[in-house]
Short mmCIF file of C-alpha atoms in Angstrom, two decimals:
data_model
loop_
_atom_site.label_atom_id
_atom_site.label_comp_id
_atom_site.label_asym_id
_atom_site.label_seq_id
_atom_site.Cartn_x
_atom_site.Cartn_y
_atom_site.Cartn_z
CA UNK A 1 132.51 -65.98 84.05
CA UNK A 2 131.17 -63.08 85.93
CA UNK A 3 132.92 -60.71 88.29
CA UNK A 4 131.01 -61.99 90.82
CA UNK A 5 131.79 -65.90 89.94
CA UNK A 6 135.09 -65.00 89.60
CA UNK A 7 135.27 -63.66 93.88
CA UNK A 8 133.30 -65.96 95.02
CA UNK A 9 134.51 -68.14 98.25
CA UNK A 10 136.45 -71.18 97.36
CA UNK A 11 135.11 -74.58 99.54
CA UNK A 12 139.10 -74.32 101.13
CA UNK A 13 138.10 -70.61 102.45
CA UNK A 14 134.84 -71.65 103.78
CA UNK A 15 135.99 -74.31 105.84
CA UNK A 16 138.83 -72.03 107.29
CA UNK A 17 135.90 -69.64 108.20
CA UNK A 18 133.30 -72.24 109.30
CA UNK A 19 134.77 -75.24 110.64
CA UNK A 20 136.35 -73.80 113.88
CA UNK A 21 132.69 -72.77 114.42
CA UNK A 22 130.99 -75.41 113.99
CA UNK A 23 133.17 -77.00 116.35
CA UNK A 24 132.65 -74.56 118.92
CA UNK A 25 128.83 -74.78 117.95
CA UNK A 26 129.00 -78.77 118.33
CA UNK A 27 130.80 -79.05 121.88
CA UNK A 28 127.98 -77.79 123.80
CA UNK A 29 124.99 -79.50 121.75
CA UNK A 30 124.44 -82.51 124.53
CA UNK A 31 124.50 -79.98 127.10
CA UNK A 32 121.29 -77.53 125.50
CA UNK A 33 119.62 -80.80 124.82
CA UNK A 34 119.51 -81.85 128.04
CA UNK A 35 118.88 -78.65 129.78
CA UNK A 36 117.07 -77.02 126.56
CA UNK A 37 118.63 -73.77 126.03
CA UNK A 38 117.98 -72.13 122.87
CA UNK A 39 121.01 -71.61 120.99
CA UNK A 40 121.21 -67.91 120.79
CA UNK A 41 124.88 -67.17 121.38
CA UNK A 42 125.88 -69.74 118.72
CA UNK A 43 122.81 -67.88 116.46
CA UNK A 44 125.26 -65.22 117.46
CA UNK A 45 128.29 -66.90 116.32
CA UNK A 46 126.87 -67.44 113.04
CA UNK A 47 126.06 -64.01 112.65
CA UNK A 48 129.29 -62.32 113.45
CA UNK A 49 130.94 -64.94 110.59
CA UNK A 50 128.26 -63.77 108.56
CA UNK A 51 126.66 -67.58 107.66
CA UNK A 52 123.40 -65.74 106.89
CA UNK A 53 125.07 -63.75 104.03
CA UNK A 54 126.79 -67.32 101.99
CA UNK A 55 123.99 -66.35 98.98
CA UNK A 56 124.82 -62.90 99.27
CA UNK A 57 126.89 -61.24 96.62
CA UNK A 58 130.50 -60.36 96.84
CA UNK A 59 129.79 -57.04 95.93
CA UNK A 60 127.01 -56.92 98.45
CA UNK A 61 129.64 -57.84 101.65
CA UNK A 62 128.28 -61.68 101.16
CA UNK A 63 130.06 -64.79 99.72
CA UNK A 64 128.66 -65.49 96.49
CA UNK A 65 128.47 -69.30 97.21
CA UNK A 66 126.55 -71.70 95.02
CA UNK A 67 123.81 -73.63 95.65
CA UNK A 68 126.03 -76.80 96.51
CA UNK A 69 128.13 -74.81 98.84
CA UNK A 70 125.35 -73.66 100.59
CA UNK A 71 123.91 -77.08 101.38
CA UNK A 72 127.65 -78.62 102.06
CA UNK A 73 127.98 -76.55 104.88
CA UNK A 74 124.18 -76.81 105.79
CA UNK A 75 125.03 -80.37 106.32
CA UNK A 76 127.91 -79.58 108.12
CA UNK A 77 126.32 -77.02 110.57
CA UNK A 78 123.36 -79.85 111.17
CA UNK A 79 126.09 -82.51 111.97
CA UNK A 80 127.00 -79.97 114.93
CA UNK A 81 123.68 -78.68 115.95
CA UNK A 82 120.44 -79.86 113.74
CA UNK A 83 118.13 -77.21 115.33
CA UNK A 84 120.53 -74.59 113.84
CA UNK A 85 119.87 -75.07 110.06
CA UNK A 86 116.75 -75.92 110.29
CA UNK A 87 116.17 -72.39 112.07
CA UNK A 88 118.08 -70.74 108.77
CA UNK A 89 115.52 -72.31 106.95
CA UNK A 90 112.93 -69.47 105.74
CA UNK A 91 116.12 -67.11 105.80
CA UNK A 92 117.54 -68.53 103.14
CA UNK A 93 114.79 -68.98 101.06
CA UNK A 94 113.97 -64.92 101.55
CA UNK A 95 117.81 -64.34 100.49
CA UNK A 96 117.02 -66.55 97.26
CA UNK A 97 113.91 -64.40 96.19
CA UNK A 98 115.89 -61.30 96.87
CA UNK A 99 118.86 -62.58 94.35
CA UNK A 100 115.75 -63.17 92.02
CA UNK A 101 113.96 -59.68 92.39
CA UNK A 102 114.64 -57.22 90.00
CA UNK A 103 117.65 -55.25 90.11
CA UNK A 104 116.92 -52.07 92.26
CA UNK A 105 117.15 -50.25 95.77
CA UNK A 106 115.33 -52.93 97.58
CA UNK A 107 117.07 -55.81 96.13
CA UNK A 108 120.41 -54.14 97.28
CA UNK A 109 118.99 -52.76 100.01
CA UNK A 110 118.08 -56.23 101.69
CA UNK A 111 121.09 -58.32 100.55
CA UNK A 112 123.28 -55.79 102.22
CA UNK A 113 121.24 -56.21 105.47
CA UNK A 114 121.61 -59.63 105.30
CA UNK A 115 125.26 -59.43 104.87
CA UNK A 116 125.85 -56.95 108.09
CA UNK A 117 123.83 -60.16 109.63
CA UNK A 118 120.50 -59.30 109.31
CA UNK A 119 118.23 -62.74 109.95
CA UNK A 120 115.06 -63.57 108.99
CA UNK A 121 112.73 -66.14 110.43
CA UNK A 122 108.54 -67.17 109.72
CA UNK A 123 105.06 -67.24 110.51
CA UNK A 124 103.13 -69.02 107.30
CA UNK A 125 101.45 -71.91 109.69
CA UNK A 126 98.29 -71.39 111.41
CA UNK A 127 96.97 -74.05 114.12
CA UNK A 128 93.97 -75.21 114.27
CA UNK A 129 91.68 -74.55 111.19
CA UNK A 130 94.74 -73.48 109.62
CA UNK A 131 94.70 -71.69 105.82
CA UNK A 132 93.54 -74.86 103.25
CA UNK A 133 91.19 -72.47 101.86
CA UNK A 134 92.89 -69.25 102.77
CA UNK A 135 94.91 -67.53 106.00
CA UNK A 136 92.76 -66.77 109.26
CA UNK A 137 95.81 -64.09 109.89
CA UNK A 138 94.22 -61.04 108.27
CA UNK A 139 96.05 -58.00 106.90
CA UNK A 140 93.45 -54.88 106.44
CA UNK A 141 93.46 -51.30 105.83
CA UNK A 142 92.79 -48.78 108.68
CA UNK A 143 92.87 -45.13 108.03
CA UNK A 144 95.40 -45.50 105.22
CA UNK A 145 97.49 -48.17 107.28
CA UNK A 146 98.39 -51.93 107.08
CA UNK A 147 97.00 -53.66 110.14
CA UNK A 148 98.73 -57.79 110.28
CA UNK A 149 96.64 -59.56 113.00
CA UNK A 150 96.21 -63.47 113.04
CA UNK A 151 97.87 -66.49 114.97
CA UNK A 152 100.75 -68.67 114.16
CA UNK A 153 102.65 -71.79 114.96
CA UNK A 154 105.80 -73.76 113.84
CA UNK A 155 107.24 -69.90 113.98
CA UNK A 156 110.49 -71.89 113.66
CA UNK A 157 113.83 -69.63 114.01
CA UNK A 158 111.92 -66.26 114.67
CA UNK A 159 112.47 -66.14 118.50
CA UNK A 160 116.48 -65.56 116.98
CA UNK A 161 115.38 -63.04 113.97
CA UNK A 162 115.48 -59.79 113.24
CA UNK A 163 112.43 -60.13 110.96
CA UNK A 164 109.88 -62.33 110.53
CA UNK A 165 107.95 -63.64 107.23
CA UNK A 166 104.61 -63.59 107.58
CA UNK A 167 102.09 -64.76 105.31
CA UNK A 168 98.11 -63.44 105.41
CA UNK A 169 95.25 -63.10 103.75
CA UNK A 170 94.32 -59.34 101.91
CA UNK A 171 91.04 -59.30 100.97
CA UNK A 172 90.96 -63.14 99.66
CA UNK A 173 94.48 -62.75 98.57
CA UNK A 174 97.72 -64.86 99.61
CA UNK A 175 100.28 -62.41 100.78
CA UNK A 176 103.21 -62.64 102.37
CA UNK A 177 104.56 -59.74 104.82
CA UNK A 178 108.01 -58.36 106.01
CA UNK A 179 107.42 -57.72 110.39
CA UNK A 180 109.70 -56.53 112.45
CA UNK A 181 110.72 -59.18 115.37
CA UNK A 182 110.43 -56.76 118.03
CA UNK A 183 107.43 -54.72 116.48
CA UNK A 184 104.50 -53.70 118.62
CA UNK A 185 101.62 -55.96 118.93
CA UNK A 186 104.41 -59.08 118.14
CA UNK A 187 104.59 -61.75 120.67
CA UNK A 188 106.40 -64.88 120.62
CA UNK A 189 106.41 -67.76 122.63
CA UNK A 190 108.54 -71.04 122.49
CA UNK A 191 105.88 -73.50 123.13
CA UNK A 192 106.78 -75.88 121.00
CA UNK A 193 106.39 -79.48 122.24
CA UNK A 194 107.71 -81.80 119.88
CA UNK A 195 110.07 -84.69 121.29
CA UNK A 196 112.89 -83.81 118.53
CA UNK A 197 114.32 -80.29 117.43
CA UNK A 198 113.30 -79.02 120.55
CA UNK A 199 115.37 -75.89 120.12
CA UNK A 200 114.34 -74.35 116.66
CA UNK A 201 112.01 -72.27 118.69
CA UNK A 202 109.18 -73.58 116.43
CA UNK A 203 106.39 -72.14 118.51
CA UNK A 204 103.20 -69.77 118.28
CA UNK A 205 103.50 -65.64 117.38
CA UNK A 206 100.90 -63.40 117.55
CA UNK A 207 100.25 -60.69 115.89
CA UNK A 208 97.59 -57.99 117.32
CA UNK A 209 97.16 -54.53 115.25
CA UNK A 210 100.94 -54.83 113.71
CA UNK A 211 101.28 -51.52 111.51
CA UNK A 212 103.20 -53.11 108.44
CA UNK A 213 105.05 -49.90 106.05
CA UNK A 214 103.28 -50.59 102.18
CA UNK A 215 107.16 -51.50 101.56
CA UNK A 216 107.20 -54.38 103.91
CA UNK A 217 103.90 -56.35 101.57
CA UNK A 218 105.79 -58.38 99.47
CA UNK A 219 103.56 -59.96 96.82
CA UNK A 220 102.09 -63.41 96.80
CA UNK A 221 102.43 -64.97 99.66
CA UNK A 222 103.56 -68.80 100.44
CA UNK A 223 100.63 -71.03 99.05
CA UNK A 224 99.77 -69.20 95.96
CA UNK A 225 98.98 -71.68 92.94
CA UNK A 226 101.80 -72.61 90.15
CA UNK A 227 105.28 -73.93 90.47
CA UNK A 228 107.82 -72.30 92.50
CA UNK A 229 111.65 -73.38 93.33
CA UNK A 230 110.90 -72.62 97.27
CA UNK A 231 109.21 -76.07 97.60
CA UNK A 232 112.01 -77.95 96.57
CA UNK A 233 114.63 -75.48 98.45
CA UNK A 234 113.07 -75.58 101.52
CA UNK A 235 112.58 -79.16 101.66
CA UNK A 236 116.11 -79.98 100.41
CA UNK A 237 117.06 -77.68 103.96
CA UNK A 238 115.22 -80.36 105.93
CA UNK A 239 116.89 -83.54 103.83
CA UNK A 240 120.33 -81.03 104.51
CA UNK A 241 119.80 -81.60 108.27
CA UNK A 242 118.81 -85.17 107.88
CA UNK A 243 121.85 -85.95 106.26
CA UNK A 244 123.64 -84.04 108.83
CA UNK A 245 122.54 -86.01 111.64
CA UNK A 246 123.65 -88.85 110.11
CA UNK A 247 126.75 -88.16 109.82
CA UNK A 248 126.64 -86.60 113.58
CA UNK A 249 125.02 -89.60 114.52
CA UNK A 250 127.89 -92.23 113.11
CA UNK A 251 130.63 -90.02 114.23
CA UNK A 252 129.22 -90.01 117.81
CA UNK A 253 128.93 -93.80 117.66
CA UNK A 254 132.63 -94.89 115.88
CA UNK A 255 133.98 -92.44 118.96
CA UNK A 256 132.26 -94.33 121.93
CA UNK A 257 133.18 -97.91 120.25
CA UNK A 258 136.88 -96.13 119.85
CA UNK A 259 137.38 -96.11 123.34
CA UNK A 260 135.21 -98.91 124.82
CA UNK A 261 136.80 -101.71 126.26
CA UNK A 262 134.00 -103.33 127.95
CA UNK A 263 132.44 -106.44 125.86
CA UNK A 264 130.81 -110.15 125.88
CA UNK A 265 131.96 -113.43 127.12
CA UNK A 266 130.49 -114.24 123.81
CA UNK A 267 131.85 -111.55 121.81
CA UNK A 268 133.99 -112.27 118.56
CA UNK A 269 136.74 -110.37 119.94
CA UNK A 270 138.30 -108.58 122.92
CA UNK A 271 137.43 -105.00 122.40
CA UNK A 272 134.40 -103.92 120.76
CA UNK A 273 136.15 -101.80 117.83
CA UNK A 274 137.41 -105.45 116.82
CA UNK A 275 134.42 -106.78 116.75
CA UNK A 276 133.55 -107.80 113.32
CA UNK A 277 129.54 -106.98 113.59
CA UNK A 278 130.21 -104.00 115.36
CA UNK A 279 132.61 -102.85 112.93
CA UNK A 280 129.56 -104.19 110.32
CA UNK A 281 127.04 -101.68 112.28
CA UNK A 282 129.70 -99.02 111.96
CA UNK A 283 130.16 -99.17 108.50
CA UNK A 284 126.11 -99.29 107.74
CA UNK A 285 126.08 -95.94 109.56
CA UNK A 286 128.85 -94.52 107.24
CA UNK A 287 127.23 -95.80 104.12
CA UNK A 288 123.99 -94.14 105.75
CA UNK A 289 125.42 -90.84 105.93
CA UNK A 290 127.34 -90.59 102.64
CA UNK A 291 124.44 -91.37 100.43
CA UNK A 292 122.30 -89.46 102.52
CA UNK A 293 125.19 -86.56 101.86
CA UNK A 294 125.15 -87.57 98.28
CA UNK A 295 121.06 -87.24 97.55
CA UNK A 296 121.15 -83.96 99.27
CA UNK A 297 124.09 -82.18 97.27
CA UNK A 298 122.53 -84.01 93.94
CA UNK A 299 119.27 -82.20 94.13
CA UNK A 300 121.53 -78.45 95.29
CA UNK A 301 123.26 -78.99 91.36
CA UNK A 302 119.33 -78.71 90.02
CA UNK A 303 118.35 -75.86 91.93
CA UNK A 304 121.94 -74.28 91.05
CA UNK A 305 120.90 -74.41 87.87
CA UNK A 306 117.30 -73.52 87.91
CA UNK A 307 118.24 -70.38 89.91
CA UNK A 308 120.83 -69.56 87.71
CA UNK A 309 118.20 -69.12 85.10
CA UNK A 310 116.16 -67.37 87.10
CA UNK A 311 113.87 -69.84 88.04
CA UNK A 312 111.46 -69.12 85.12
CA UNK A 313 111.58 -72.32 83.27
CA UNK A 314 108.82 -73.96 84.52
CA UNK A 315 109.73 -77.80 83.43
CA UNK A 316 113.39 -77.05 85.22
CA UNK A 317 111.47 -76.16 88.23
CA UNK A 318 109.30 -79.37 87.91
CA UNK A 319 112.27 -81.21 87.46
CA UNK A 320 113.81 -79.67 90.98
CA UNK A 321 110.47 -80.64 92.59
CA UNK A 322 110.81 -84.17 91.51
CA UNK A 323 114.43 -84.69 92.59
CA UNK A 324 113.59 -82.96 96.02
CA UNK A 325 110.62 -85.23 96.55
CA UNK A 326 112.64 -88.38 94.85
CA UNK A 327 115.56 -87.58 97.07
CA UNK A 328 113.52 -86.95 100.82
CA UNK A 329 111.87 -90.27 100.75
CA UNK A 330 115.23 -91.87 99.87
CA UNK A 331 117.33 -89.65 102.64
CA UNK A 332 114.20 -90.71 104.85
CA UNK A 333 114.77 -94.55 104.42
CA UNK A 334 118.49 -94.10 104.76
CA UNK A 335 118.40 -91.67 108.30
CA UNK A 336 115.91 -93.20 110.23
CA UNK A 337 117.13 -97.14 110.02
CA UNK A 338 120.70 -95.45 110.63
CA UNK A 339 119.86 -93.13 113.99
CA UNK A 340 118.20 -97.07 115.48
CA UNK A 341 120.66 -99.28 114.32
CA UNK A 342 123.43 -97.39 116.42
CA UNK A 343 122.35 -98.56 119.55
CA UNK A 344 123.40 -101.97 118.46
CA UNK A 345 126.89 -101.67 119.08
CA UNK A 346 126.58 -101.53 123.02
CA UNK A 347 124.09 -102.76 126.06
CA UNK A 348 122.83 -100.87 128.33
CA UNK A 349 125.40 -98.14 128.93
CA UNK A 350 124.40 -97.27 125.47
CA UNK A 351 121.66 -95.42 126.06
CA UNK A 352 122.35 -93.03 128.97
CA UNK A 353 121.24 -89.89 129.47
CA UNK A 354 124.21 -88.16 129.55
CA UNK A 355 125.45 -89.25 126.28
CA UNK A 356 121.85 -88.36 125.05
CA UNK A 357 122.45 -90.36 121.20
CA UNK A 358 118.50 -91.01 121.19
CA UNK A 359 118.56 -87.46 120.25
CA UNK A 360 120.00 -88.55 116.57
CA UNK A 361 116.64 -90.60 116.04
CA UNK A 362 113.88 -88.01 117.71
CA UNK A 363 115.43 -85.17 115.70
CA UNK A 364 115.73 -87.02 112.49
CA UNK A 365 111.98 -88.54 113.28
CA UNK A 366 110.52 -84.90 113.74
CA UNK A 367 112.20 -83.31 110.49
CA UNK A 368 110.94 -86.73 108.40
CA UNK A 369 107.48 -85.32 109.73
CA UNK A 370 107.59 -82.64 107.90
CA UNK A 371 105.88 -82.34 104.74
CA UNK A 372 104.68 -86.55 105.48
CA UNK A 373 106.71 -88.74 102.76
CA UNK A 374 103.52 -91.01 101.96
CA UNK A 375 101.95 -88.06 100.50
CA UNK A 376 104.89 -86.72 98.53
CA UNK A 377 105.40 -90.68 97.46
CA UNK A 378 101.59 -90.59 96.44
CA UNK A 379 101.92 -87.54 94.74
CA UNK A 380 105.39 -88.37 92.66
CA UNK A 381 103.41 -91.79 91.23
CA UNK A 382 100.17 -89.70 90.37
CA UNK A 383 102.87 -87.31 88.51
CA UNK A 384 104.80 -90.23 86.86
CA UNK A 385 101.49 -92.56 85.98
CA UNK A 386 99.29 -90.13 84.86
CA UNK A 387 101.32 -86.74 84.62
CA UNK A 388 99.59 -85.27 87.44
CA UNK A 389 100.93 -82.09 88.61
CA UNK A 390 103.18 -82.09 91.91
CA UNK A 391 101.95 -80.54 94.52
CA UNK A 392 104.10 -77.22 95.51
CA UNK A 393 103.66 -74.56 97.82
CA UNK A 394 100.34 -76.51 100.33
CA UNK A 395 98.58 -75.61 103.29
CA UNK A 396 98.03 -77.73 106.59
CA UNK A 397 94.46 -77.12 108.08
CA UNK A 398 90.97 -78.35 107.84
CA UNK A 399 89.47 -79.52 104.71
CA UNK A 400 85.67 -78.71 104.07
CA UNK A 401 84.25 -82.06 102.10
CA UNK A 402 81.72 -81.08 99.07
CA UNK A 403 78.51 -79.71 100.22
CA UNK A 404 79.59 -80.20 103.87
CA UNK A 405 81.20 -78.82 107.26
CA UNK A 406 85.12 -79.51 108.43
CA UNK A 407 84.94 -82.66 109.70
#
């Protein structure tokens, strides 16, 4: 056991630290749904406990979590506010290639940012067109300086970063690029429309005549060909929040049957939580969220262990893939049902605004969008049938058909 094993936080500790704050975090989520405030003093809260920095290090000023920590309280932050983790998203996966960069100034130098709360958000996809063939966001050389210019959407969790993860094209190169939030030439705008997650603050940047410092290009950028853990990480993030609204979602429910006592003149008993089919819909929801849970912290153990190597064995990293892609259409199949089937316990009164529990099922809709589950189930049969490769870091955009224009 290393020194560093040997500090890190214990699940106990965490929970001291966390779960006050995700309580805090969770009593004002129905109010910045309905009145859509972006969440930047609990952003804030999370900063000050230093969430950002659970990867991080002892040594560094983080916790030195594992990979199954991480995601446990992932899930746990989602169950009080899904936008949140979702938001955290990119971060984390920038504070997993720093852990894997070689040991030197810049390594150190970023994980102790991270741990005085430094946050990091993204700008990889383009509208539009978008980057199928390459990125329409350009970084060039003027008079010995970087110039980032381009055009991006689903910016999710900039608006509340410190730094933003770009990713360009140099010269018909994939690149991706360290910007300053508050840079000149960097606007942001939370446009984003969708009817769940409406607070991620998923929206379009722009980037005119950014000067980016040679230290700030950081290699091969998100898309570039061969396998890579960040597929797999990033989409177990999304399952993470899935399974967190399930459990949000059931606990929400069981609370309003708790203390209903209005029912049927056909009923099977006096008071709903009696009720043997309600108590059947409550116990579908629980099942729901603990194998949703379950799938989630099953696929963290593989990536614990293909980070732990360093995420250089390439079949260990194929393996991660599969179990990420095995595990989101099963966590997809379990949410969705769940977040409907709720509404079954009540009439009417069920579904008022102010309680605002349709929020469970647009939220957990939008993040099943993401990365669409019939092509990742296409893609894992091609693999199994005929050993195809999976599909890892893709683009979203236009696709130019053989000796033809974008249709």
């Amino acid at each position: 056991m290393t020194t560093t094993e040997a500090k890190s936080t214990t699940d106990s500790e965490l929970d001291a630290i966390f779960g006050p704050i995700f309580d805090r975090i969770a009593q004002g989520a129905v109010t910045r749904e309905i009145d859509r405030t972006l969440p930047y003093d609990e952003v804030g809260l999370l900063r000050a406990a230093k969430f950002g920095a659970l990867r991080v290090p002892v040594e560094f000023g983080g916790y030195g979590v594992t990979v199954r920590q991480l995601f446990r309280l992932l899930i746990e932050l989602a169950a009080a506010e899904s936008n949140l983790p979702q938001a955290l998203r990119v971060h984390f996966s920038f504070v997993e290639d720093q852990l894997l960069a070689e040991q030197g100034s810049e390594r150190e130098r970023w994980l102790r940012a991270v741990a005085e709360g430094t946050l990091v958000g993204n700008a990889i996809t383009e509208p539009g067109v978008g980057a199928v063939d390459r990125y329409r966001t350009t970084l060039t050389e003027d008079g010995g300086r970087w110039l980032l210019n381009g055009v991006k959407y689903y910016s999710t969790g900039s608006l509340y970063a410190d730094y933003i993860l770009a990713a360009a094209d140099r010269n018909g190169e994939r690149v991706g690029v360290l910007v300053d939030a508050n840079a000149e030439g960097v606007r942001q705008h939370d446009d984003w429309d969708g009817f769940g997650q409406r607070l991620t603050a998923s929206g379009t940047t722009e980037f005119t005549n950014v000067a980016v410092p040679e230290d700030r290009i950081l290699g091969p950028g998100y898309g570039a060909p061969g396998p890579t853990y960040a597929t797999s990480y990033l989409q177990l993030v999304q399952l993470a929040v899935l399974a967190g609204i399930a459990k949000r979602a059931e606990r929400d429910i069981r609370e309003w049957v708790a203390a209903r006592t209005r029912g049927y003149t056909h009923s099977a008993a006096d008071l709903p939580r009696h009720d043997p089919l309600v108590q059947q819909v409550i116990g579908r929801l629980s099942a729901a969220a603990f194998a949703a849970e379950a799938s989630v912290l099953a696929v963290a153990d593989v990536l614990d262990g293909v980070l732990a190597g360093g995420a250089k064995d390439e079949s260990a990293v194929v393996a991660a893939e599969l179990a990420a892609a095995r595990a989101q259409l099963a966590v997809i199949d379990l949410v969705l049902p769940a977040t409907s089937l709720l509404f079954e316990v009540g009439g009417a009164s069920v579904v008022s605004e102010q309680l605002r529990l349709d929020r469970h099922w647009r939220n957990a809709r939008t993040i099943s969008v993401h990365n669409p589950a019939i092509q990742k189930a296409r893609a894992i049969g091609d693999h199994l049938l005929n050993g195809a490769d999976l599909p890892f870091a893709w683009s979203a955009g236009e696709r130019t058909p053989a000796g033809g224009a974008a249709q």
